[in-house]
């Protein structure tokens, strides 16, 4: 099972998003965890590689199982760990091989093109306290079939 970590930067009621070229969908910077790497280290490393920003004081905001189905058959499954930070240093790239980086008002998370599970995840990460847990089931074309969400606040 693949493990993915991403990190959402929030500043002045805006979020830093990466527009991916394949679908033109917006995502939080992140990517695949390396063997033996912690979810925290992975989120910081991937964020730095894709943004040129050093994240400080990042907090875990979500743990999700992502499932791709063909009919009733599961054809792919991965885990997603989402972090958020309001403390970072550096000057962000404008564009990388991964896509185009830009700051967007938090409210735009509700309307920008993205996977619906990402929308649920990122809106929570940007605006809510606590941690969100869930499972998102998609078709092979990434149409959301079902989402199951729970959250906790310490």
Coordinates of C-alpha atoms in Angstrom, one line a residue:
X1 CA 0.0 0.0 0.0
X2 CA 1.4 3.4 -1.0
X3 CA 1.7 6.1 1.6
X4 CA 1.4 9.8 0.7
X5 CA 2.0 12.9 2.9
X6 CA 1.0 16.4 2.0
X7 CA 1.2 19.7 3.7
X8 CA -1.1 22.8 3.4
X9 CA 0.5 26.2 4.2
X10 CA -2.0 28.8 5.5
X11 CA -1.2 32.5 5.6
X12 CA -3.4 35.6 5.8
X13 CA -6.6 33.6 5.1
X14 CA -4.9 32.1 2.0
X15 CA -3.6 28.6 1.2
X16 CA -0.7 27.6 -1.0
X17 CA -1.9 25.1 -3.7
X18 CA -0.2 23.3 -6.5
X19 CA -2.1 23.1 -9.8
X20 CA -1.1 19.8 -11.3
X21 CA -0.8 19.7 -15.1
X22 CA -2.5 16.3 -15.8
X23 CA -6.0 17.2 -14.7
X24 CA -5.5 20.9 -13.8
X25 CA -6.6 19.9 -10.3
X26 CA -5.4 21.7 -7.3
X27 CA -3.7 19.9 -4.4
X28 CA -1.6 20.6 -1.3
X29 CA 2.1 20.0 -2.0
X30 CA 3.1 16.5 -1.1
X31 CA 4.0 13.1 -2.4
X32 CA 5.1 9.5 -1.8
X33 CA 6.8 8.6 1.4
X34 CA 10.3 7.0 1.2
X35 CA 11.1 3.7 2.8
X36 CA 11.7 4.1 6.6
X37 CA 10.6 7.8 6.5
X38 CA 8.2 9.1 9.1
X39 CA 5.0 10.7 7.9
X40 CA 6.1 14.0 9.5
X41 CA 9.5 14.0 7.8
X42 CA 7.9 13.0 4.5
X43 CA 5.5 15.9 4.6
X44 CA 8.3 18.4 5.3
X45 CA 10.5 17.0 2.7
X46 CA 7.9 16.8 0.0
X47 CA 6.6 20.3 0.8
X48 CA 10.2 21.7 0.6
X49 CA 10.9 19.9 -2.7
X50 CA 7.7 21.2 -4.3
X51 CA 7.6 24.7 -2.9
X52 CA 11.1 25.7 -1.8
X53 CA 9.7 26.6 1.6
X54 CA 10.9 25.2 4.9
X55 CA 7.8 24.4 7.0
X56 CA 8.0 24.8 10.8
X57 CA 5.6 23.6 13.5
X58 CA 3.5 21.5 11.1
X59 CA 0.5 19.6 12.6
X60 CA -1.2 16.5 11.5
X61 CA -4.7 17.3 10.4
X62 CA -5.9 14.2 8.6
X63 CA -5.4 10.5 8.1
X64 CA -7.3 9.0 5.1
X65 CA -7.7 5.7 3.2
X66 CA -8.1 6.3 -0.5
X67 CA -9.7 3.5 -2.5
X68 CA -10.1 3.2 -6.3
X69 CA -12.8 0.8 -7.4
X70 CA -13.8 -0.8 -10.7
X71 CA -17.4 -1.8 -9.9
X72 CA -17.0 -3.6 -6.5
X73 CA -13.4 -4.5 -7.1
X74 CA -10.7 -2.5 -5.3
X75 CA -8.0 -1.8 -7.9
X76 CA -5.8 0.6 -5.9
X77 CA -5.6 1.8 -2.3
X78 CA -3.3 4.2 -0.5
X79 CA -3.0 6.1 2.8
X80 CA -2.9 9.9 2.9
X81 CA -1.5 11.9 5.8
X82 CA -2.3 15.7 5.7
X83 CA -0.4 18.3 7.7
X84 CA -0.9 22.0 8.0
X85 CA 1.5 24.9 8.9
X86 CA 1.2 28.6 9.4
X87 CA 4.9 29.0 10.0
X88 CA 7.4 28.7 7.1
X89 CA 10.4 30.3 5.7
X90 CA 11.7 31.0 2.2
X91 CA 10.5 32.2 -1.2
X92 CA 8.2 29.8 -2.9
X93 CA 8.7 28.6 -6.5
X94 CA 6.2 29.9 -9.0
X95 CA 6.3 26.8 -11.1
X96 CA 8.0 23.4 -10.9
X97 CA 7.9 20.1 -12.8
X98 CA 5.0 19.2 -10.5
X99 CA 2.9 22.2 -11.5
X100 CA 2.1 25.8 -10.8
X101 CA 2.2 27.2 -7.2
X102 CA -0.1 30.0 -6.1
X103 CA -1.8 31.4 -3.1
X104 CA -5.6 31.2 -3.0
X105 CA -8.3 32.5 -0.6
X106 CA -9.3 29.7 1.8
X107 CA -12.9 30.0 0.4
X108 CA -11.6 29.0 -3.0
X109 CA -11.0 25.5 -1.7
X110 CA -14.8 25.0 -2.0
X111 CA -14.8 25.7 -5.7
X112 CA -11.4 25.0 -7.3
X113 CA -11.2 21.9 -9.4
X114 CA -9.9 19.0 -7.2
X115 CA -10.8 15.5 -6.1
X116 CA -13.8 15.8 -3.8
X117 CA -12.0 14.0 -1.0
X118 CA -9.2 16.5 -1.2
X119 CA -11.8 19.3 -0.9
X120 CA -13.2 17.7 2.3
X121 CA -9.7 17.2 3.6
X122 CA -8.2 20.6 2.8
X123 CA -11.2 22.7 3.9
X124 CA -11.0 20.9 7.3
X125 CA -7.2 21.3 7.5
X126 CA -7.4 25.0 6.8
X127 CA -10.4 25.9 9.0
X128 CA -11.1 23.4 11.7
X129 CA -9.5 22.3 14.9
X130 CA -8.6 18.7 15.6
X131 CA -7.9 15.8 13.3
X132 CA -10.1 14.3 10.6
X133 CA -10.1 10.6 9.7
X134 CA -11.8 9.0 6.8
X135 CA -12.1 6.8 3.8
X136 CA -12.8 8.0 0.3
X137 CA -13.9 5.6 -2.4
X138 CA -13.5 6.7 -6.1
X139 CA -14.1 5.3 -9.5
X140 CA -11.1 4.9 -11.7
X141 CA -11.9 8.4 -13.1
X142 CA -11.7 9.8 -9.6
X143 CA -15.5 10.4 -9.3
X144 CA -16.3 10.2 -5.6
X145 CA -18.5 7.1 -4.8
X146 CA -18.6 7.4 -1.0
X147 CA -16.9 9.2 1.8
X148 CA -16.8 8.3 5.5
X149 CA -15.5 11.0 7.8
X150 CA -14.9 11.3 11.5
X151 CA -13.0 13.9 13.5
X152 CA -11.7 14.5 16.9
X153 CA -10.7 17.5 18.9
X154 CA -8.3 17.3 21.9

